[in-house]
Short mmCIF file of C-alpha atoms and ligand atoms in Angstrom, two decimals:
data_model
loop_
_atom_site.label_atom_id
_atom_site.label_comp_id
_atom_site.label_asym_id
_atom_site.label_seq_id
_atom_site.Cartn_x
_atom_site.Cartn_y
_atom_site.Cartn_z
CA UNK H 1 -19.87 -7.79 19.35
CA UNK H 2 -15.87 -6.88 18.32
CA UNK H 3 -15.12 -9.40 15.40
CA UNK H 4 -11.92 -11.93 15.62
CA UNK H 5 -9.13 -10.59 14.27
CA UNK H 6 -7.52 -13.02 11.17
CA UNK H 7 -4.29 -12.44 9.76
CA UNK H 8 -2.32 -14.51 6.79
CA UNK H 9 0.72 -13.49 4.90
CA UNK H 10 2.44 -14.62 1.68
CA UNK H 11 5.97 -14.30 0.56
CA UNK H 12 6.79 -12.03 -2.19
CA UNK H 13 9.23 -14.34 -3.68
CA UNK H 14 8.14 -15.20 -7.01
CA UNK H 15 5.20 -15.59 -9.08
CA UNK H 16 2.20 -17.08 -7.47
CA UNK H 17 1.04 -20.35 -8.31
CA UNK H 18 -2.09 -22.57 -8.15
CA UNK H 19 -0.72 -24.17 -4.91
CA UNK H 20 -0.63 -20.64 -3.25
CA UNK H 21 -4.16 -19.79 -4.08
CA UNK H 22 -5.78 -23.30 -2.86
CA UNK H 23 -3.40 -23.02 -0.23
CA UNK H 24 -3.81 -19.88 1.35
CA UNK H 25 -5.63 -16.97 -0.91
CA UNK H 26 -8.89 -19.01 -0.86
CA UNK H 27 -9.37 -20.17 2.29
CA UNK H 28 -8.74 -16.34 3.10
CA UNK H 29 -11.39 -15.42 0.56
CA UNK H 30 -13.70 -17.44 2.14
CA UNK H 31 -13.47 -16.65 5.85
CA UNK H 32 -12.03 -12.98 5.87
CA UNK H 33 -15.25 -11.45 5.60
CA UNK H 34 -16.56 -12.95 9.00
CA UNK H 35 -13.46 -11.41 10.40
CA UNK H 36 -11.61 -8.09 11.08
CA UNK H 37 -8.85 -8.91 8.63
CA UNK H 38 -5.37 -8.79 8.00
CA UNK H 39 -3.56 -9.40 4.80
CA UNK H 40 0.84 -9.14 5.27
CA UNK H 41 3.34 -8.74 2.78
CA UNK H 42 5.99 -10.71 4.29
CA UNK H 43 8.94 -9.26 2.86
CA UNK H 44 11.03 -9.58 5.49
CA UNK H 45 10.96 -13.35 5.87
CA UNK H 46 12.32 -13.16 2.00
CA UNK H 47 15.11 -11.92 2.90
CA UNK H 48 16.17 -15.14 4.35
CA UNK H 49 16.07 -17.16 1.05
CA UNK H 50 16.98 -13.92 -1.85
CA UNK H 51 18.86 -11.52 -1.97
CA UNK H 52 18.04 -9.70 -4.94
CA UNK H 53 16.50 -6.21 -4.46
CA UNK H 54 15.61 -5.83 -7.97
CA UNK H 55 13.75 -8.38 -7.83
CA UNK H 56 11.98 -8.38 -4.05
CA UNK H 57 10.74 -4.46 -5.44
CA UNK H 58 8.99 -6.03 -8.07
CA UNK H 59 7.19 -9.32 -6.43
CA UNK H 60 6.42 -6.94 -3.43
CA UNK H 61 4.32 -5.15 -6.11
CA UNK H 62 3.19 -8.24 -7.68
CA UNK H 63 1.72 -9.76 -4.55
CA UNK H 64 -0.25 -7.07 -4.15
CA UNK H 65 -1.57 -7.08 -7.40
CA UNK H 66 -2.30 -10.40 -7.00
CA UNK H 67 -4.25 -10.15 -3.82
CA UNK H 68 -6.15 -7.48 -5.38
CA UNK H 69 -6.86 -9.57 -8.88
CA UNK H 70 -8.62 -12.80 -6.55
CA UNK H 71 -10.77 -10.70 -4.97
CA UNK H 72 -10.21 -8.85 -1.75
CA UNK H 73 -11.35 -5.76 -1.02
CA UNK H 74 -8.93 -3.43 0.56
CA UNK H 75 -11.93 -1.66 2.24
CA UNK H 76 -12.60 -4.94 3.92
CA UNK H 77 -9.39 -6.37 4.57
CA UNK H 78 -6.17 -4.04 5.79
CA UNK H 79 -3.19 -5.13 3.45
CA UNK H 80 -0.48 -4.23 4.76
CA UNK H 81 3.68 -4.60 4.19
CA UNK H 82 5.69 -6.40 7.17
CA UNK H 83 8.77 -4.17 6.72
CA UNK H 84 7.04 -0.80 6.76
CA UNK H 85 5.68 -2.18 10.25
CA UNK H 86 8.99 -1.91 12.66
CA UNK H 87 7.30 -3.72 15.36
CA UNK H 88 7.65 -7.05 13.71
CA UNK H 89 11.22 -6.93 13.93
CA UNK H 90 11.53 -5.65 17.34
CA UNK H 91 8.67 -8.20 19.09
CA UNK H 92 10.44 -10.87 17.08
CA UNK H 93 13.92 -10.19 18.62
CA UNK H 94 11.96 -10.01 22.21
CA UNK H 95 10.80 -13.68 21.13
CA UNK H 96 14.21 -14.99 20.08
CA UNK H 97 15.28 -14.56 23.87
CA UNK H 98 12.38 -16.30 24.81
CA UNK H 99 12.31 -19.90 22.78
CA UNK H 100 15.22 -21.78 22.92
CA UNK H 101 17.91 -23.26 20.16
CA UNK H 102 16.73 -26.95 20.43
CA UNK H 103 12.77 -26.04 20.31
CA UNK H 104 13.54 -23.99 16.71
CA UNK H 105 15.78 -26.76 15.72
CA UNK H 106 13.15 -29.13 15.28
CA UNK H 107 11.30 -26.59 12.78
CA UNK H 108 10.55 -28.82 9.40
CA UNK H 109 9.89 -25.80 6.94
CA UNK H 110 14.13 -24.95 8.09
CA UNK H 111 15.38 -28.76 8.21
CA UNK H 112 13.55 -28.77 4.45
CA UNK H 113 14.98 -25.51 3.42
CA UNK H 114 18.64 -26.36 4.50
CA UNK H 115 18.02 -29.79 2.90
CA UNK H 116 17.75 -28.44 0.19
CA UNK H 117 20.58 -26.09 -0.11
CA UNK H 118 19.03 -22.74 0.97
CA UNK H 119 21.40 -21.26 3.02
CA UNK H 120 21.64 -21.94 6.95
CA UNK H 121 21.23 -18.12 8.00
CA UNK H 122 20.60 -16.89 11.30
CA UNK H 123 17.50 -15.22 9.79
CA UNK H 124 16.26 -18.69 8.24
CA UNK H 125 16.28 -19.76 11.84
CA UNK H 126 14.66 -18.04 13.84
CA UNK H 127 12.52 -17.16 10.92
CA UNK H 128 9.05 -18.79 13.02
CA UNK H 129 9.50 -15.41 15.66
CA UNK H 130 9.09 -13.54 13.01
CA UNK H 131 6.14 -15.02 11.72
CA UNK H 132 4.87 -15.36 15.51
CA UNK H 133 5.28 -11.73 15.57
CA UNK H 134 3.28 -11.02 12.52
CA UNK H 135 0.58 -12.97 14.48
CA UNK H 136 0.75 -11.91 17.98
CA UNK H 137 1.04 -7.95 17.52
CA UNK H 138 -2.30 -7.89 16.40
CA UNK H 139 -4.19 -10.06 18.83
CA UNK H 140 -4.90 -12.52 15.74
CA UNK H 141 -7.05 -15.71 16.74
CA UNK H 142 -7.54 -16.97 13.22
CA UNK H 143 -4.62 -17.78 10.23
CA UNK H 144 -5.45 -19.23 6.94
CA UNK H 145 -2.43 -21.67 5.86
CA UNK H 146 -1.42 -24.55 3.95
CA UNK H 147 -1.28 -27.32 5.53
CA UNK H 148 2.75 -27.01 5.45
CA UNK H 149 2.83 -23.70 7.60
CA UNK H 150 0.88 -25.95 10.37
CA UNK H 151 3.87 -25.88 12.63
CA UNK H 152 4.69 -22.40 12.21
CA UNK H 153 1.60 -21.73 14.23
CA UNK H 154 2.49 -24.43 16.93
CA UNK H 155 5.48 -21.77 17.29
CA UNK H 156 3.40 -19.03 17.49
CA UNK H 157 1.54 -20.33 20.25
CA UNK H 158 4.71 -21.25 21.91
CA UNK H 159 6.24 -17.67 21.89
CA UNK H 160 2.68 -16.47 23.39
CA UNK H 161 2.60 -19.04 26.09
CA UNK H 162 6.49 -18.42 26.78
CA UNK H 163 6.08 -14.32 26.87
CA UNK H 164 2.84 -14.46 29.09
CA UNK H 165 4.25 -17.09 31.01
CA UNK H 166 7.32 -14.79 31.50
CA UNK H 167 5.59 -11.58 31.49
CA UNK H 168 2.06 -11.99 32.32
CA UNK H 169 -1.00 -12.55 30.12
CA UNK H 170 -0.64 -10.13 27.20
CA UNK H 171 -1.18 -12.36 23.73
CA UNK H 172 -3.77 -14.45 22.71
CA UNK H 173 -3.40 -17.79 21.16
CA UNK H 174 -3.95 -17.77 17.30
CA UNK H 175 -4.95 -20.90 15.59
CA UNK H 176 -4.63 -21.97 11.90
CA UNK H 177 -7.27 -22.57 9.78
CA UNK H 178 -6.54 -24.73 7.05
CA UNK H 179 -9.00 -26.29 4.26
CA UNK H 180 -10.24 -29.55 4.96
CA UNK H 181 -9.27 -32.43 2.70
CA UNK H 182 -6.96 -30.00 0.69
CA UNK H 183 -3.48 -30.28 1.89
CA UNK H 184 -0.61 -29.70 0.06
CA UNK H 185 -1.20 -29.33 -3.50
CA UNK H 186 1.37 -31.35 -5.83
CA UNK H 187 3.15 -29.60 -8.38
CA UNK H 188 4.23 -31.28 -11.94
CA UNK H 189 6.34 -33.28 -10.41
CA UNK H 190 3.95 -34.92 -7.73
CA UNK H 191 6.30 -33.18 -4.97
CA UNK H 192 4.60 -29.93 -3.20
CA UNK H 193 3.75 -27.23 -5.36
CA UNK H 194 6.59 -24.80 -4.43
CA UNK H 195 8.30 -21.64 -6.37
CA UNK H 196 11.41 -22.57 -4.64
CA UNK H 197 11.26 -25.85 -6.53
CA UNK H 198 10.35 -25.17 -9.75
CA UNK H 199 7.50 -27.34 -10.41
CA UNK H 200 4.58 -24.73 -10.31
CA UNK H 201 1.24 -23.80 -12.75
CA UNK H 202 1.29 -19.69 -12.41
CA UNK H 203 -1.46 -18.56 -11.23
CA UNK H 204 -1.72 -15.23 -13.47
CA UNK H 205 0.62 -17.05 -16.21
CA UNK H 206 -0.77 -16.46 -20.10
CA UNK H 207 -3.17 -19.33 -21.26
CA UNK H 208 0.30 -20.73 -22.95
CA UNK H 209 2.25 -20.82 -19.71
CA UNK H 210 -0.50 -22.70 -18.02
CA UNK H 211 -1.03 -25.18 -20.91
CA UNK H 212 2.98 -25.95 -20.67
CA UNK H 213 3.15 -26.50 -17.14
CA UNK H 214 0.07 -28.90 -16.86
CA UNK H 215 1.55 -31.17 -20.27
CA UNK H 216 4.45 -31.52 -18.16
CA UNK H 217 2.67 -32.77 -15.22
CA UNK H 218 4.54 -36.16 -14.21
CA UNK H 219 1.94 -39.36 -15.17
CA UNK H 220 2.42 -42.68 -13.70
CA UNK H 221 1.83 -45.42 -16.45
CA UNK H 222 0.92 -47.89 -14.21
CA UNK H 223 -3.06 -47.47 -13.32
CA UNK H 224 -5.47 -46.27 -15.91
CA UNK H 225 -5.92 -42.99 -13.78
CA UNK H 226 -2.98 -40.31 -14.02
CA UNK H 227 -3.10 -39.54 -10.05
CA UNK H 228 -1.12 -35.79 -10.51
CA UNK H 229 -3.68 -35.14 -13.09
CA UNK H 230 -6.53 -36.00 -11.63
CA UNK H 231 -4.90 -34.49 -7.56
CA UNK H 232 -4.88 -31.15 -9.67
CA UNK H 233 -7.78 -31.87 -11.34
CA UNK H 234 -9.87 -32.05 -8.15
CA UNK H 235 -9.33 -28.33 -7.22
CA UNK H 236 -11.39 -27.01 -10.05
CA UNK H 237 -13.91 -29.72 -10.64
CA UNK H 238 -15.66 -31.45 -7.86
CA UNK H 239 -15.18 -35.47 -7.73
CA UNK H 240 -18.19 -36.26 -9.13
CA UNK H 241 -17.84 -34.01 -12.17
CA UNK H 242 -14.47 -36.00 -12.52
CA UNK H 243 -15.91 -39.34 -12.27
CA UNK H 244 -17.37 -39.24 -15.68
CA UNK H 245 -14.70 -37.65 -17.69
CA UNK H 246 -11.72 -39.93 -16.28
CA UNK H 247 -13.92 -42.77 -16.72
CA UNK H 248 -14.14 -41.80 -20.51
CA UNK H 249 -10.87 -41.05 -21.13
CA UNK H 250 -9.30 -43.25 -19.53
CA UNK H 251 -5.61 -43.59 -20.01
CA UNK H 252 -5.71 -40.74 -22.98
CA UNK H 253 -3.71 -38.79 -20.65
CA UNK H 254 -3.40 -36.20 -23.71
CA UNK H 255 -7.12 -35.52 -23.59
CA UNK H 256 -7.36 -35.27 -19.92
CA UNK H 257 -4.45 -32.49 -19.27
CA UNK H 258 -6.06 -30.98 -22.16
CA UNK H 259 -9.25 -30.84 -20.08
CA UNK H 260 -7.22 -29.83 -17.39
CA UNK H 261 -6.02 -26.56 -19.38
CA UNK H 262 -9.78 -25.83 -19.91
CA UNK H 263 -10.91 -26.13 -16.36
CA UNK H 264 -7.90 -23.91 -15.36
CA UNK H 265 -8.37 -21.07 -17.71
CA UNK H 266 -11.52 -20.88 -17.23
CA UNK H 267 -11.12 -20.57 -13.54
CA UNK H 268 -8.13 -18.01 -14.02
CA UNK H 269 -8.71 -16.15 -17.41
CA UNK H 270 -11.03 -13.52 -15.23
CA UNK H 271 -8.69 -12.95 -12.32
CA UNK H 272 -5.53 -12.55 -15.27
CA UNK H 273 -7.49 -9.82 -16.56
CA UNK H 274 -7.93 -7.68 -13.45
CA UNK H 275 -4.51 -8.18 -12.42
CA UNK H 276 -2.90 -7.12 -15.66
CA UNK H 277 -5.51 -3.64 -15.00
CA UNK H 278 -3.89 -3.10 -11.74
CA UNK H 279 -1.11 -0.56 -11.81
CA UNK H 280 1.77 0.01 -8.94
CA UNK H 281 0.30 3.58 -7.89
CA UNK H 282 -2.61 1.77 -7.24
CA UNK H 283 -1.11 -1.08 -5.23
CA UNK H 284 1.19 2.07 -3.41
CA UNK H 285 -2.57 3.69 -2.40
CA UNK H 286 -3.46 0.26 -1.28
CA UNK H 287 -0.53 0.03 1.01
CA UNK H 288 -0.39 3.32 2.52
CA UNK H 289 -3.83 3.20 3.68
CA UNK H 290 -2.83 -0.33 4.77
CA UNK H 291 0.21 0.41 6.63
CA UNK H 292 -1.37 3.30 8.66
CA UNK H 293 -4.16 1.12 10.00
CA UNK H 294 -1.58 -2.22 10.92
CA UNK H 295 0.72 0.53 12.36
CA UNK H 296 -1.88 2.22 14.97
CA UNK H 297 -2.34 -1.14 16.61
CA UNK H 298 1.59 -2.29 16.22
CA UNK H 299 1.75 0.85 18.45
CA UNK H 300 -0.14 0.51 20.75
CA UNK H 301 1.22 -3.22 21.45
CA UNK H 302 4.46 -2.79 21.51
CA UNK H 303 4.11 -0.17 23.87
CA UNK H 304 2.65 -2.80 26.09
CA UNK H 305 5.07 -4.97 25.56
CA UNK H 306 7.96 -2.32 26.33
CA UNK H 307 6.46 -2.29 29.81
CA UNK H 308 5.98 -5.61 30.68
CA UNK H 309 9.20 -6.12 29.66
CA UNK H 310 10.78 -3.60 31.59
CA UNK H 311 12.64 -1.58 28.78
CA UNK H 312 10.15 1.21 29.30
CA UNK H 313 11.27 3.81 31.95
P1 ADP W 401 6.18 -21.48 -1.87
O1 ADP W 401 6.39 -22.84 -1.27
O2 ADP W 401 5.76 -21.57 -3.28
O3 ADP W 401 7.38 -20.58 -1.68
P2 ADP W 401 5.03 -19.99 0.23
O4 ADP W 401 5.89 -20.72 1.20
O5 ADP W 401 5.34 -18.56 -0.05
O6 ADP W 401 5.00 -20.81 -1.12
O7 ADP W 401 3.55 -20.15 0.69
C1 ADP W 401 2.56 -19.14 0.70
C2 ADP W 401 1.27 -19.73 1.21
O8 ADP W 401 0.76 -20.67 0.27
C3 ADP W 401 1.38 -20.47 2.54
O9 ADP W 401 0.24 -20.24 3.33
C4 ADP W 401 1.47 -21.90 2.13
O10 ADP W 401 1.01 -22.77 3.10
C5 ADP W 401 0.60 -21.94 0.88
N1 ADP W 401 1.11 -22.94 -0.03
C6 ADP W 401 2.28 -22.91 -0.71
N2 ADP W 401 2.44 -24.00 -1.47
C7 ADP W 401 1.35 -24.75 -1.25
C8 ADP W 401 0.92 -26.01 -1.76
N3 ADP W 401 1.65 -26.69 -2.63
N4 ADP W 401 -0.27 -26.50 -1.33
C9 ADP W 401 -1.02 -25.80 -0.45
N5 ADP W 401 -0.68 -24.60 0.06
C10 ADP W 401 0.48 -24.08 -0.34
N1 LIG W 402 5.78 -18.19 6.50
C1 LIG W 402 4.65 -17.97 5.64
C2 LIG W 402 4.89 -18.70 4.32
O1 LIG W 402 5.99 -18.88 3.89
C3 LIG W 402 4.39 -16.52 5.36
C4 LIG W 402 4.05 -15.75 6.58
C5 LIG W 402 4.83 -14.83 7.20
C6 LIG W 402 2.83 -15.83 7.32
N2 LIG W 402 4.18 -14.34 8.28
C7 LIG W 402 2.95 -14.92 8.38
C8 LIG W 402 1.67 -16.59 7.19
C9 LIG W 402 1.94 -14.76 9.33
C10 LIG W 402 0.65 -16.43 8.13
C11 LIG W 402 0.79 -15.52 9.21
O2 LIG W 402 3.93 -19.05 3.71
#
């Protein structure tokens, strides 16, 4: 029987954090082997919050390293970079004359984003074809997200039902798959984890960058139990493993982020090893073998597409 296809995609915008890896690395460790499955660089959709090429060169690198250092095996999974794939952009652009202004305008991840001062770019906007380009091209069914990219895939669906609605029935409907009873997962500040905000624990930071973060972690003196702490807490301990500890330190706040540290590096130490091992020729092998395989199905799709459209003579 042909496996589901899965695909999931992180930004290489900065350094990953803990938020990232609960959020969408994990549940995509856990599932992708029951899958034929995809794993993006989204580079592209960076381009709508930096502009700083430096930079983008070196996170694009990074995020491969990192999804190399948690575990996945490029011989099982195709990893793959958005940009070198030139079918995203042009199925996207078919999908921007299919939704409508109003329908992208009610998009929370861009009403958050300009709220927040990011820029209002044309690329920001329609930012969700994109992303329901990523999905479609490759007939995914199943995406690993956080909780917060939930809508994204509403979209998704949307510009699937809209083209084969318009077109006749050439995409399949993806659905998300997101961890149960995880959500979001608060940074040190109790708001989302997020790079753009500056509230994150680095995933692959040094056991001294981790300890910082967490002692900054926002406590609020009013109930024994500091509820950022123990939120965090809960990723790498289960709640009964918790019960005990909070109930003996309770309201030595000290002692419990200094658990906290523990529980992390202990957790991370391994994974900060491998990734500091992994060099960029090896992530450029990784990619290249990566690209060719997402690009022989991008192919073949979009020449599809160009038919039912009608651009193909
Ligand atoms: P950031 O907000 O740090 O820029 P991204 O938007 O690049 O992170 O998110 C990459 C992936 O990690 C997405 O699938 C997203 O849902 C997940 N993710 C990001 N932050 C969190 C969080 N705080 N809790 C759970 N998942 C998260
Ligand atoms: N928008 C996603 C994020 O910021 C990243 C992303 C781009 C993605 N394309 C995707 C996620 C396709 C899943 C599937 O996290």
């Amino acid at each position: 029987m042909m496996k589901k296809r899965l695909l999931t995609g992180l930004q290489p915008s900065g350094d990953l954090h803990i938020g990232n890896y609960f959020g969408a690395l994990k549940p995509f460790l856990d599932t992708y082997g029951e899958y034929e499955s995809f794993l993006m660089v989204a580079d592209y959709h960076t381009l709508t919050s930096k502009k700083d090429s430096e930079n983008l060169k070196e996170n694009i690198v990074n995020i491969v390293r990192s999804y190399l250092a948690v575990g996945v095996d490029p011989q099982k999974a195709v990893i793959f970079k958005q940009s070198d794939i030139s079918e995203h952009t042009e199925l996207a652009w078919i999908f921007d004359t299919l939704v409508t202004v109003p329908f992208l305008m009610q998009a929370h991840a861009y009403k958050d984003k300009v709220a927040k001062g990011l820029e209002a770019n044309a690329g920001l906007f329609t930012y969700p074809m994109l992303q329901a380009a990523d999905i479609l091209l490759y007939d995914t069914e199943v995406v690993p997200v956080g909780e917060d990219q939930r809508q994204h895939i509403e979209y998704a669906r949307e510009a699937a039902t809209k083209f084969n609605n318009a077109f006749g029935e050439t995409f399949k409907q993806p659905k998300e798959l997101i961890l149960k009873g995880l959500g979001v997962v608060p940074g040190v500040d109790g708001q989302k984890m997020s790079k753009s905000y500056g509230n994150t624990i680095p995933l692959f930071g040094s056991r001294d960058e981790i300890a910082k973060a967490v002692m900054s972690i926002v406590t609020d003196s009013s109930g024994d139990r500091p509820e950022n702490v123990y939120r965090i807490h809960t990723l790498f301990k289960t709640e009964a493993e918790l019960t005990g500890l909070y109930e003996e330190k309770k309201g030595k706040y000290k002692d419990l982020k200094e658990a906290l540290i523990e529980d992390i590096e202990a957790q991370v130490a391994p994974m900060r090893e491998r990734y500091e091992s992994i060099d960029e020729v090896e992530v450029k092998k990784v990619l290249k073998e990566g690209n060719e395989k997402a690009q022989a199905i991008a192919s073949a799709k979009m020449t599809t597409v160009r038919k039912k459209v009608g651009v193909a003579l």
